Coordinates of C-alpha atoms and ligand atoms in Angstrom, one line a residue:
M142 CA 4.6 27.8 26.2
A143 CA 7.2 27.8 29.0
Y144 CA 9.0 24.6 29.6
K145 CA 10.9 23.5 32.6
H146 CA 13.7 21.4 31.3
I147 CA 13.0 21.7 27.5
S148 CA 14.9 24.6 25.8
I149 CA 13.2 25.5 22.5
P150 CA 15.9 26.9 20.2
T151 CA 15.8 30.7 19.8
S152 CA 17.0 30.5 16.1
G153 CA 14.5 28.7 13.9
E154 CA 10.8 28.6 13.6
K155 CA 8.1 26.4 14.7
I156 CA 6.3 24.2 12.0
T157 CA 2.6 25.2 11.9
I158 CA -0.6 24.3 10.2
K159 CA -2.0 26.7 7.6
N160 CA -5.1 26.1 5.6
G161 CA -5.2 22.5 6.7
K162 CA -1.8 21.8 5.5
L163 CA 1.6 21.4 7.3
H164 CA 3.7 24.7 6.9
V165 CA 7.3 24.0 7.1
P166 CA 9.7 27.2 7.2
D167 CA 13.2 27.0 5.9
E168 CA 14.7 26.8 9.2
P169 CA 12.2 24.7 11.3
I170 CA 12.6 23.5 14.8
V171 CA 12.2 19.7 14.9
G172 CA 12.0 17.7 18.1
Y173 CA 14.2 14.5 18.9
V174 CA 14.2 12.0 21.7
E175 CA 17.5 10.1 21.7
G176 CA 16.0 7.2 23.6
D177 CA 17.6 4.5 25.8
G178 CA 20.2 1.9 25.3
I179 CA 21.7 2.1 21.9
G180 CA 19.4 5.2 21.2
P181 CA 22.1 7.9 21.9
D182 CA 24.6 6.1 19.6
I183 CA 22.2 5.9 16.7
T184 CA 20.9 9.3 17.3
K185 CA 24.2 11.0 17.2
A186 CA 25.1 9.3 13.9
S187 CA 21.9 10.1 12.2
L188 CA 21.6 13.7 13.2
R189 CA 24.9 14.4 11.4
V190 CA 23.7 12.6 8.3
W191 CA 20.3 14.4 8.2
D192 CA 22.1 17.7 8.6
T193 CA 24.6 17.0 5.9
A194 CA 22.0 15.9 3.5
V195 CA 19.9 19.1 4.1
E196 CA 23.0 21.3 3.7
Q197 CA 23.9 19.7 0.5
A198 CA 20.5 19.6 -1.0
Y199 CA 19.6 23.1 -0.4
G200 CA 23.0 24.8 -0.3
G201 CA 22.6 26.2 3.2
K202 CA 19.2 27.7 2.4
R203 CA 17.5 25.3 4.7
K204 CA 18.5 24.0 8.1
I205 CA 16.8 22.1 10.9
H206 CA 17.2 23.4 14.4
W207 CA 17.0 20.5 16.7
C208 CA 15.2 20.4 20.1
E209 CA 16.0 17.7 22.5
L210 CA 12.9 16.2 24.4
Y211 CA 13.1 13.8 27.1
M212 CA 11.4 10.4 27.5
G213 CA 12.4 7.1 29.0
E214 CA 15.5 6.6 31.2
K215 CA 17.1 10.2 30.5
A216 CA 13.7 11.7 31.4
A217 CA 13.6 9.7 34.6
T218 CA 16.9 11.5 35.8
I219 CA 15.8 14.9 34.8
Y220 CA 12.2 14.8 35.9
D221 CA 12.6 13.0 39.1
G222 CA 11.9 9.5 38.1
N223 CA 9.1 10.5 35.6
Y224 CA 9.7 8.5 32.3
F225 CA 6.9 10.3 30.5
P226 CA 6.8 13.8 31.3
Q227 CA 3.9 16.0 30.5
E228 CA 6.0 18.8 29.1
T229 CA 7.6 16.2 26.5
L230 CA 4.0 15.4 25.3
D231 CA 3.2 19.1 25.1
A232 CA 6.4 19.7 23.1
L233 CA 5.8 17.0 20.8
K234 CA 2.3 18.5 19.9
D235 CA 3.8 22.0 19.9
L236 CA 6.7 21.2 17.5
I237 CA 4.4 18.9 15.3
V238 CA 7.2 16.9 13.9
S239 CA 9.6 15.0 15.9
I240 CA 11.9 11.9 15.8
K241 CA 12.7 9.3 18.6
G242 CA 15.0 6.6 19.4
P243 CA 13.9 3.3 21.2
L244 CA 12.8 3.3 24.7
T245 CA 13.0 0.8 27.4
T246 CA 9.7 0.1 29.1
P247 CA 10.1 0.8 32.9
V248 CA 9.3 -2.1 35.0
G249 CA 6.5 -1.4 37.4
G250 CA 6.1 2.1 35.8
G251 CA 2.4 1.6 35.4
F252 CA 2.7 1.5 31.5
R253 CA 2.0 -1.2 29.0
S254 CA 4.8 0.5 27.0
L255 CA 5.9 4.0 26.7
N256 CA 5.4 3.7 23.0
V257 CA 1.8 2.5 23.3
A258 CA 1.2 5.4 25.9
L259 CA 2.6 7.9 23.4
R260 CA 0.5 6.7 20.6
Q261 CA -2.7 6.9 22.8
E262 CA -1.7 10.4 24.4
L263 CA -1.3 11.9 20.9
D264 CA -3.8 9.9 19.2
L265 CA -1.3 8.8 16.6
Y266 CA -3.7 6.7 14.9
A267 CA -1.7 5.9 11.7
C268 CA 1.4 3.7 11.9
V269 CA 3.3 4.3 8.6
R270 CA 6.0 1.9 7.6
P271 CA 7.7 2.3 4.2
V272 CA 9.2 -0.8 2.7
R273 CA 11.6 -0.5 -0.1
Y274 CA 14.8 -2.3 -1.1
Y275 CA 18.3 -0.7 -1.0
A276 CA 20.7 -2.5 -3.3
G277 CA 23.3 -4.5 -1.4
V278 CA 21.1 -5.3 1.7
P279 CA 20.9 -9.1 2.1
S280 CA 17.3 -10.2 1.1
P281 CA 15.7 -13.6 0.8
M282 CA 13.9 -12.5 -2.4
R283 CA 15.0 -12.9 -6.0
H284 CA 13.8 -9.4 -6.9
P285 CA 13.5 -7.4 -3.8
E286 CA 14.0 -4.3 -5.9
K287 CA 10.4 -4.6 -7.0
V288 CA 9.2 -3.8 -3.4
D289 CA 8.4 -0.2 -2.9
A290 CA 5.2 0.1 -0.8
V291 CA 4.1 2.3 2.2
I292 CA 1.9 0.5 4.8
F293 CA -0.6 2.6 6.5
R294 CA -1.7 0.5 9.6
E295 CA -4.6 1.7 11.7
N296 CA -3.2 2.1 15.3
T297 CA -6.1 2.5 17.7
E298 CA -8.9 -0.1 16.9
D299 CA -9.3 -3.8 16.0
V300 CA -8.5 -6.5 18.5
Y301 CA -5.8 -4.3 19.9
S302 CA -8.4 -2.2 21.7
G303 CA -7.8 -4.0 24.8
I304 CA -11.4 -5.1 25.4
E305 CA -10.6 -8.7 26.6
F306 CA -12.2 -10.9 29.2
K307 CA -10.1 -13.5 30.7
S308 CA -11.4 -17.1 30.8
G309 CA -13.1 -18.0 34.2
T310 CA -13.5 -14.4 35.5
P311 CA -17.0 -13.0 36.5
E312 CA -16.6 -10.5 33.7
N313 CA -16.1 -13.3 31.2
R314 CA -19.0 -15.2 32.5
K315 CA -21.3 -12.1 32.3
V316 CA -20.3 -11.3 28.7
A317 CA -20.7 -15.0 27.8
K318 CA -24.1 -15.3 29.3
F319 CA -25.1 -12.1 27.3
L320 CA -23.8 -13.5 24.0
R321 CA -25.3 -16.9 24.5
E322 CA -28.7 -15.9 25.9
E323 CA -29.3 -12.6 24.3
M324 CA -27.4 -12.8 20.9
G325 CA -27.7 -16.6 20.2
A326 CA -23.9 -16.9 20.0
N327 CA -22.3 -20.5 20.3
F328 CA -18.8 -21.0 21.4
F329 CA -16.9 -23.3 23.9
E330 CA -17.2 -23.1 27.7
D331 CA -14.4 -21.0 29.2
A332 CA -13.4 -19.4 25.9
G333 CA -11.4 -16.3 26.6
L334 CA -13.2 -13.4 24.8
G335 CA -12.0 -10.3 23.0
I336 CA -13.9 -7.7 21.1
K337 CA -12.9 -6.3 17.8
P338 CA -14.3 -2.8 17.3
V339 CA -13.8 -1.2 13.9
S340 CA -15.4 2.1 13.2
A341 CA -16.3 4.4 10.2
F342 CA -14.4 7.2 12.0
G343 CA -11.3 5.2 12.6
T344 CA -11.2 3.7 9.2
K345 CA -11.9 6.9 7.3
R346 CA -9.2 9.0 9.0
L347 CA -6.6 6.2 8.3
V348 CA -7.7 5.8 4.6
R349 CA -7.9 9.6 4.1
K350 CA -4.3 9.8 5.2
A351 CA -3.3 7.0 3.0
I352 CA -5.0 8.6 -0.1
Q353 CA -3.7 12.1 0.8
Y354 CA -0.1 10.5 1.1
A355 CA -0.6 8.9 -2.4
I356 CA -1.7 12.0 -3.9
D357 CA 1.2 14.2 -2.3
Q358 CA 3.9 11.6 -3.3
G359 CA 2.6 10.9 -6.9
R360 CA 1.8 7.2 -6.1
E361 CA -0.3 5.1 -8.2
S362 CA -2.7 2.9 -6.1
V363 CA -4.2 2.6 -2.5
T364 CA -5.1 -1.0 -1.6
L365 CA -7.5 -1.7 1.2
V366 CA -6.4 -4.9 2.8
H367 CA -9.2 -6.8 4.7
K368 CA -10.7 -10.2 5.6
G369 CA -14.1 -9.1 4.8
N370 CA -15.2 -12.4 3.4
I371 CA -15.1 -13.8 6.9
M372 CA -15.5 -10.7 9.2
K373 CA -18.1 -8.7 7.2
F374 CA -19.1 -6.1 9.8
T375 CA -15.6 -5.2 10.9
E376 CA -13.1 -6.1 8.1
G377 CA -15.7 -6.0 5.2
A378 CA -16.9 -2.6 6.7
F379 CA -13.3 -1.4 6.6
R380 CA -13.2 -2.1 3.0
N381 CA -16.6 -0.6 2.3
W382 CA -16.0 2.6 4.5
G383 CA -12.6 2.9 2.6
Y384 CA -14.2 3.1 -0.8
E385 CA -17.0 5.3 0.4
L386 CA -14.3 7.8 1.8
A387 CA -12.5 7.8 -1.6
R388 CA -15.9 8.4 -3.4
E389 CA -16.9 11.2 -1.0
E390 CA -13.7 13.1 -0.4
F391 CA -11.5 12.4 -3.4
P392 CA -13.9 11.9 -6.4
E393 CA -11.6 13.9 -8.7
Q394 CA -8.3 12.4 -7.8
T395 CA -9.4 8.7 -7.5
I396 CA -10.9 5.8 -9.5
T397 CA -11.7 2.3 -8.3
E398 CA -9.9 -0.6 -9.8
D399 CA -13.4 -1.8 -11.2
Q400 CA -13.6 1.5 -13.1
L401 CA -9.9 0.9 -14.2
Y402 CA -11.1 -2.2 -16.2
S403 CA -14.7 -1.3 -17.1
V404 CA -14.3 2.4 -17.9
Y405 CA -10.7 2.9 -18.9
G406 CA -9.9 -0.6 -20.4
G407 CA -7.1 -1.3 -18.0
V408 CA -5.1 2.1 -18.6
R409 CA -4.7 4.3 -15.5
P410 CA -5.6 7.9 -16.5
E411 CA -2.8 10.2 -15.7
G412 CA -2.6 11.4 -12.1
K413 CA -5.5 9.3 -11.0
I414 CA -5.0 7.0 -8.0
I415 CA -6.6 3.7 -8.2
I416 CA -8.5 2.3 -5.2
K417 CA -8.5 -1.5 -4.9
D418 CA -8.8 -4.1 -2.2
R419 CA -7.3 -7.5 -1.6
I420 CA -8.2 -10.2 0.9
A421 CA -5.6 -10.2 3.7
D422 CA -4.2 -13.6 3.3
I423 CA -3.8 -13.1 -0.5
I424 CA -1.9 -9.9 -0.1
F425 CA 0.9 -11.8 1.7
Q426 CA 1.5 -14.0 -1.4
L427 CA 1.1 -11.1 -3.7
M428 CA 3.6 -8.9 -2.0
Q429 CA 6.2 -11.8 -2.6
L430 CA 5.0 -12.5 -6.1
R431 CA 3.9 -9.4 -7.6
P432 CA 5.1 -6.6 -5.2
E433 CA 5.5 -4.2 -8.0
E434 CA 1.6 -4.0 -8.2
F435 CA 1.2 -2.6 -4.7
D436 CA 2.0 0.9 -3.7
I437 CA 0.2 2.1 -0.6
L438 CA -1.5 -0.4 1.5
A439 CA -4.2 0.6 4.0
T440 CA -4.6 -2.0 6.8
L441 CA -6.4 -2.8 10.0
N442 CA -4.3 -3.0 13.0
L443 CA -3.6 -6.7 13.3
N444 CA -3.3 -7.3 9.5
G445 CA -1.0 -4.4 9.3
D446 CA 1.2 -5.6 12.3
Y447 CA 1.9 -8.9 10.6
L448 CA 2.1 -7.6 7.1
S449 CA 4.6 -4.7 8.1
D450 CA 7.2 -7.3 9.4
S451 CA 6.6 -9.7 6.7
V452 CA 7.2 -7.2 3.9
A453 CA 10.1 -5.6 5.8
A454 CA 11.7 -9.1 5.9
E455 CA 11.5 -9.3 1.9
V456 CA 13.8 -6.4 1.6
G457 CA 16.0 -7.7 4.4
G458 CA 15.0 -4.9 6.5
V459 CA 13.4 -6.0 9.8
G460 CA 16.4 -4.6 11.7
I461 CA 16.5 -1.5 9.5
A462 CA 12.8 -0.8 8.8
P463 CA 11.9 2.9 9.4
G464 CA 8.5 3.9 10.8
A465 CA 6.3 6.7 12.0
N466 CA 3.3 7.2 13.9
I467 CA 1.0 10.1 12.7
A468 CA -2.0 11.8 13.9
D469 CA -3.9 14.5 11.7
F470 CA -0.5 16.5 11.7
V471 CA 1.5 15.5 14.7
A472 CA 4.1 13.0 13.6
V473 CA 6.6 11.0 15.7
F474 CA 9.1 9.2 13.6
E475 CA 11.0 6.3 15.1
A476 CA 13.3 3.5 15.0
T477 CA 11.3 0.2 14.8
H478 CA 13.8 -2.0 16.8
G479 CA 14.3 -1.8 20.5
T480 CA 17.1 -0.6 22.9
A481 CA 19.3 -3.5 22.4
P482 CA 20.8 -2.8 25.9
K483 CA 23.8 -5.1 25.6
Y484 CA 25.2 -2.9 22.8
A485 CA 24.4 0.4 24.6
N486 CA 27.2 3.0 24.2
L487 CA 29.5 0.7 22.3
D488 CA 29.1 2.7 18.9
K489 CA 28.5 -0.7 17.3
V490 CA 24.9 -1.0 16.0
N491 CA 23.3 -0.2 12.8
P492 CA 21.7 3.3 12.9
S493 CA 19.7 2.7 9.6
S494 CA 16.3 2.2 11.2
L495 CA 16.3 5.7 12.7
L496 CA 18.3 7.1 9.9
L497 CA 15.7 6.0 7.4
S498 CA 12.9 7.2 9.7
G499 CA 14.6 10.5 9.3
V500 CA 14.3 10.1 5.5
M501 CA 10.6 9.6 6.0
M502 CA 10.4 12.7 8.2
L503 CA 12.2 14.9 5.6
E504 CA 9.6 13.5 3.0
Y505 CA 6.7 14.3 5.2
M506 CA 8.2 17.9 5.7
G507 CA 8.3 18.1 1.9
W508 CA 12.1 18.1 1.8
K509 CA 12.3 15.4 -0.9
E510 CA 15.6 16.5 -2.3
A511 CA 17.3 15.9 1.0
A512 CA 15.6 12.6 1.6
D513 CA 16.6 11.5 -1.9
L514 CA 20.3 12.1 -1.2
I515 CA 20.3 9.8 1.7
N516 CA 18.1 7.2 -0.1
A517 CA 20.7 7.1 -2.9
A518 CA 23.8 7.3 -0.8
F519 CA 22.7 4.4 1.6
P520 CA 23.0 1.6 -1.0
K521 CA 26.4 3.1 -2.2
V522 CA 27.8 2.6 1.4
V523 CA 26.2 -0.9 1.6
A524 CA 27.5 -1.9 -1.8
D525 CA 31.2 -0.9 -0.7
K526 CA 30.5 -3.3 2.1
T527 CA 31.3 -0.7 4.8
V528 CA 28.7 -1.8 7.2
T529 CA 28.0 -2.4 10.9
Y530 CA 28.3 -5.9 12.5
D531 CA 24.9 -7.1 11.7
F532 CA 25.3 -6.7 8.0
A533 CA 28.9 -7.6 8.1
R534 CA 28.1 -11.0 9.5
Q535 CA 25.7 -11.8 6.6
M536 CA 28.1 -10.5 3.8
E537 CA 31.3 -12.0 2.5
G538 CA 34.4 -9.7 2.4
A539 CA 32.6 -6.9 4.3
T540 CA 34.5 -4.3 6.5
E541 CA 32.9 -3.8 9.7
V542 CA 32.5 -0.2 10.8
S543 CA 31.0 1.4 13.9
T544 CA 27.8 3.3 14.2
S545 CA 29.4 6.6 13.9
G546 CA 31.8 5.2 11.1
F547 CA 28.7 4.2 9.1
G548 CA 27.4 7.7 9.4
D549 CA 30.9 9.0 8.2
C550 CA 30.7 6.8 5.2
L551 CA 27.3 8.2 4.3
I552 CA 28.3 11.8 4.7
A553 CA 31.3 11.3 2.5
K554 CA 29.1 9.7 -0.2
I555 CA 26.5 12.6 0.2
K556 CA 29.2 15.3 0.1
G557 CA 31.1 13.8 -2.8
H558 CA 28.5 12.6 -5.2
A559 CA 25.4 14.8 -4.4
T560 CA 24.5 15.3 -8.1
D561 CA 25.1 11.7 -9.3
L562 CA 23.0 10.4 -6.2
V563 CA 19.9 12.3 -7.2
Q564 CA 20.1 11.2 -10.7
E565 CA 20.4 7.5 -9.6
E566 CA 17.4 7.8 -7.3
E567 CA 15.4 9.2 -10.3
H568 CA 16.7 6.3 -12.3
R569 CA 15.4 3.8 -9.7
R570 CA 12.0 5.4 -9.7
A571 CA 11.8 5.4 -13.6
I572 CA 12.8 1.6 -13.6
L573 CA 9.7 1.0 -11.3
E574 CA 7.5 3.1 -13.3
E575 CA 8.4 1.0 -16.4
E576 CA 7.4 -2.2 -14.5
R577 CA 4.1 -0.6 -13.6
K578 CA 3.7 0.3 -17.4
E579 CA 4.3 -3.3 -18.3
L580 CA 1.5 -4.5 -15.9
E581 CA -0.9 -2.0 -17.5
A582 CA 0.0 -3.4 -20.9
Q583 CA -0.9 -6.9 -19.5
R584 CA -4.2 -5.4 -18.1
V585 CA -5.1 -4.2 -21.5
A586 CA -4.2 -7.4 -23.4
D587 CA -5.8 -9.9 -21.2
P588 CA -7.7 -8.4 -18.2
T589 CA -8.9 -11.9 -16.9
Q590 CA -5.4 -13.2 -16.9
A591 CA -4.2 -9.9 -15.3
M592 CA -6.8 -10.1 -12.6
E593 CA -6.1 -13.7 -11.9
E594 CA -2.4 -13.0 -11.3
S595 CA -3.1 -9.8 -9.3
G596 CA -5.6 -11.4 -6.8
R597 CA -8.4 -9.2 -7.9
I598 CA -12.0 -10.3 -7.6
P599 CA -13.9 -9.2 -10.7
Q600 CA -17.4 -8.0 -10.0
T601 CA -18.6 -6.7 -13.4
V602 CA -18.6 -7.7 -17.1
G603 CA -16.2 -4.8 -17.9
A604 CA -13.8 -6.6 -15.6
I605 CA -13.7 -10.0 -17.6
M606 CA -14.4 -8.8 -21.1
H607 CA -11.8 -9.3 -24.0
P608 CA -11.2 -6.6 -26.8
V609 CA -13.4 -7.2 -29.9
I610 CA -12.5 -7.6 -33.5
I611 CA -15.0 -5.6 -35.5
V612 CA -15.3 -6.3 -39.4
K613 CA -17.5 -4.8 -42.1
P614 CA -20.5 -6.9 -43.2
D615 CA -19.0 -7.2 -46.8
E616 CA -15.7 -8.8 -45.5
L617 CA -15.1 -12.3 -46.8
V618 CA -15.5 -15.0 -44.2
S619 CA -12.1 -16.4 -44.9
I620 CA -10.5 -13.1 -44.0
C621 CA -12.5 -13.0 -40.7
M622 CA -11.4 -16.6 -39.9
Q623 CA -7.8 -15.6 -40.5
K624 CA -8.2 -12.6 -38.2
M625 CA -9.8 -14.8 -35.5
R626 CA -6.9 -17.3 -35.7
E627 CA -4.2 -14.8 -35.5
Q628 CA -5.8 -12.9 -32.6
N629 CA -6.9 -16.2 -30.9
R630 CA -10.7 -15.0 -30.9
H631 CA -13.7 -17.1 -31.1
A632 CA -15.9 -14.6 -32.6
V633 CA -15.9 -11.2 -34.7
L634 CA -18.5 -8.4 -34.4
V635 CA -20.1 -7.4 -37.6
E636 CA -20.9 -3.6 -38.1
P637 CA -24.7 -2.8 -39.1
D638 CA -25.3 -2.3 -42.8
P639 CA -27.9 -0.1 -44.6
S640 CA -30.3 -3.0 -44.8
N641 CA -29.8 -3.9 -41.2
D642 CA -29.1 -1.3 -38.6
K643 CA -28.3 -4.0 -35.8
W644 CA -24.8 -5.2 -34.8
G645 CA -24.1 -8.9 -35.6
I646 CA -21.8 -11.7 -34.4
M647 CA -20.0 -14.4 -36.4
T648 CA -18.7 -17.2 -34.0
Q649 CA -16.5 -20.2 -35.0
R650 CA -19.7 -22.2 -34.7
D651 CA -21.5 -20.2 -37.2
V652 CA -18.4 -21.1 -39.6
V653 CA -18.9 -24.8 -38.8
K654 CA -22.7 -24.7 -39.2
K655 CA -23.2 -22.1 -42.0
I656 CA -20.1 -22.6 -44.2
I657 CA -18.3 -26.0 -43.7
S658 CA -21.3 -28.3 -43.0
A659 CA -23.3 -26.4 -45.7
N660 CA -20.3 -27.2 -48.1
R661 CA -20.0 -23.5 -48.9
S662 CA -16.6 -21.7 -49.7
P663 CA -15.4 -19.2 -47.0
T664 CA -13.6 -17.3 -49.9
R665 CA -17.0 -16.4 -51.5
V666 CA -19.4 -15.8 -48.7
R667 CA -19.5 -12.5 -47.0
V668 CA -19.6 -12.3 -43.2
G669 CA -22.8 -10.2 -43.2
E670 CA -24.8 -13.1 -44.8
I671 CA -24.1 -15.6 -42.0
A672 CA -23.8 -13.3 -38.9
S673 CA -26.4 -13.7 -36.3
R674 CA -28.2 -10.5 -35.4
P675 CA -29.0 -8.8 -33.2
V676 CA -26.4 -9.3 -30.4
L677 CA -27.1 -8.8 -26.8
M678 CA -25.3 -5.7 -25.6
V679 CA -24.9 -4.8 -21.8
P680 CA -23.0 -1.8 -20.1
R681 CA -19.6 -2.3 -18.8
G682 CA -20.9 -2.0 -15.2
T683 CA -23.3 -4.9 -15.4
T684 CA -22.7 -7.3 -12.7
L685 CA -21.6 -10.8 -13.4
L686 CA -24.8 -12.1 -11.7
D687 CA -27.0 -10.0 -14.0
A688 CA -25.0 -10.8 -17.1
S689 CA -25.3 -14.5 -16.4
S690 CA -29.0 -14.4 -15.8
R691 CA -29.3 -12.5 -19.2
M692 CA -27.3 -15.3 -20.9
V693 CA -29.5 -18.0 -19.5
E694 CA -32.8 -16.2 -20.3
A695 CA -31.7 -15.4 -23.9
N696 CA -30.1 -19.0 -24.3
I697 CA -26.8 -17.5 -25.8
R698 CA -23.1 -18.1 -25.1
R699 CA -21.7 -14.7 -25.7
I700 CA -22.5 -11.1 -24.6
V701 CA -21.1 -8.0 -26.1
V702 CA -20.1 -5.1 -23.7
E703 CA -21.1 -1.6 -24.8
S704 CA -20.1 2.0 -24.0
D705 CA -22.0 4.8 -25.4
G706 CA -24.0 2.3 -27.7
L707 CA -20.6 1.1 -29.3
P708 CA -19.2 -2.4 -28.7
V709 CA -16.0 -2.3 -26.5
G710 CA -15.5 -5.9 -25.4
I711 CA -17.1 -9.3 -25.4
F712 CA -17.2 -12.3 -23.0
S713 CA -18.5 -15.8 -23.0
D714 CA -19.9 -18.3 -20.7
T715 CA -16.3 -19.7 -20.8
D716 CA -15.0 -16.5 -19.4
L717 CA -17.7 -16.6 -16.6
F718 CA -16.8 -20.3 -15.8
R719 CA -13.2 -19.4 -15.7
T720 CA -13.8 -16.3 -13.3
V721 CA -15.9 -18.3 -10.9
E722 CA -13.6 -21.3 -11.0
E723 CA -10.6 -18.9 -10.2
F724 CA -12.2 -16.4 -7.8
G725 CA -15.1 -18.2 -6.1
W726 CA -18.6 -17.2 -6.0
G727 CA -21.2 -15.8 -3.4
S728 CA -20.3 -16.8 0.1
D729 CA -17.0 -18.4 -1.0
I730 CA -15.5 -15.0 -1.5
Ligands
NAP939 P1 15.9 -5.2 20.5 O1 16.2 -4.2 21.3 O2 15.2 -4.7 19.1 O3 17.0 -6.1 20.3 C1 16.8 -7.4 19.8 C2 18.2 -7.7 18.9 O4 17.9 -7.2 17.6 C3 19.5 -7.2 19.3 O5 20.1 -8.0 20.3 C4 20.2 -7.2 18.0 O6 20.5 -8.5 17.5 C5 19.2 -6.7 17.0 N1 19.3 -5.2 17.0 C6 18.3 -4.4 17.4 N2 18.5 -3.3 17.0 C7 19.7 -3.3 16.3 C8 20.4 -2.4 15.6 N3 20.3 -1.0 15.5 N4 21.5 -2.8 14.9 C9 21.9 -4.0 14.8 N5 21.1 -5.1 15.6 C10 20.1 -4.5 16.2 O7 14.6 -6.2 21.1 P2 14.6 -6.6 22.6 O8 15.8 -7.0 23.1 O9 13.4 -7.4 22.6 O10 14.0 -5.3 23.5 C11 15.0 -4.5 24.3 C12 14.2 -3.4 24.9 O11 13.7 -2.6 23.8 C13 13.0 -3.8 25.7 O12 13.0 -3.0 26.9 C14 11.8 -3.4 24.8 O13 10.7 -3.1 25.6 C15 12.3 -2.2 24.1 N6 11.7 -2.1 22.8 C16 11.4 -0.7 22.5 C17 10.8 -0.4 21.3 C18 10.7 1.0 20.9 O14 11.1 1.8 21.6 N7 10.2 1.2 19.7 C19 10.6 -1.5 20.3 C20 10.9 -2.9 20.6 C21 11.4 -3.1 21.9 P3 21.9 -9.4 17.8 O15 21.9 -9.7 19.3 O16 21.7 -10.6 16.9 O17 23.1 -8.7 17.4

């Protein structure tokens, strides 16, 4: 492709797509747009850091060949007043992977914003925002280090589609009339109106990307965030299509959270990704209280907009948060802040947002070792308190350095301590892994409690059952009583015996009725004699509604959960009560 002002480096090769995967040569050509205002300062500093990390990680075997592309004010000077040249768009597609600084929105340029135009032109439908903590960064949280999530926000649909009708206009009146007269809708006079389109296509391509990312990066779960309890056909549909996509396209790599409890007893099978969902408002709370439970979050446009900034604030990173907008393959990584024009060309601001977007870019290219080096060097520099003005004003005893000075400090760390830095990054990941294992142990020990705390809404009996105590029929009642007390259980299951091939149950009530009030000794009676048989058994996947109906019909208080004919758990009316009290029921949820 011939370009007028862009010169594609003659050394280096283009990134391509082969067999549906990104193919990155050892010396790829990567595009960059330096951006307006503070853009040139932060770009210059970051380019040096990225190059050093690549050089150190691969000992010169890999190298990025940078290709400058133009947008914004610099483009306007080169392309005769055009802020958004077609050839830049062509090059972004052609090179596939690029990174950009912030851009000023030209006044009267006919754009809502250059960034929005870019997303629309390249159909960059996934806005990806990783949020993790770097030691030393000022944060309002007690344990910000537990946050390590990546938010995939749908970028093209939802209430951001721009289908709005201003109050008092003829268009508004026309739509209002249609809604009232033909659809039976009821709303106040003169309401402004907006439409919220959410499609299966838009949802599935976003969720597909989130799941693929989780697979590629060895993550544990993908959470579908929605407000489906209220907006069933948009937000609820997002959740349903998300699960459907996982079932249809990733059946081998994923399990649902429901299966995690009902089939796997709370233990994640090695390598499987758990697909779960959470109500949007609850996720804000959970990301503060139990962030270690969440990994990849897939959200609609509006929810994701709020959530990305809120979670970034937890790690002190609104000003340094990295980001990217990605299509099927074409990806534009970018600083998430603006052009801060008052600091332009002062070599003063913090380059971290762009710098860490570059880390994402390296990961996207599969160059994890280079990304790890920067990830590990960054907290070291912050811990030394050699930081730009914005951090310096929040830290006691900090030494303020310039944008380029901050880059120099990073480069020195990367060059001086490459091996240690990689080990430290691995250590950080191992700690997070440990925390997730602890959560797993909690899920196994007390699933209902684990669900309560993790905001999950249980749907099946497998999700609310407790582990069972199984005893032989010739066991003494006194021994069983001791086991029940020690393990805080109200019942034991009694194995079938030769005279009776049915499983039995002995509850606390049986002991009161058949031993104590009958004035018998628990040290003389065998449990098989007083057990009630048969017990009602249902499969793990039985819904709570079906289970409660069975309980009422049979006039019993406990049901045993089976798998392949063997009891694996038990639940009582108390568990059902507690579940509904905690999570709501029917139209409440
Ligand atoms: P802004 O450029 O993000 O700046 C707001 C304030 O945030 C700055 O005054 C500064 O705070 C702080 N800040 C931003 N970047 C920083 C950095 N790298 N290091 C340290 N502090 C930083 O937001 P704005 O003033 O609302 O917008 C300015 C222009 O940027 C507008 O034309 C807007 O359209 C554009 N914009 C572009 C993008 C984009 O291209 N992605 C995004 C947002 C805005 P203090 O003053 O407290 O030091």
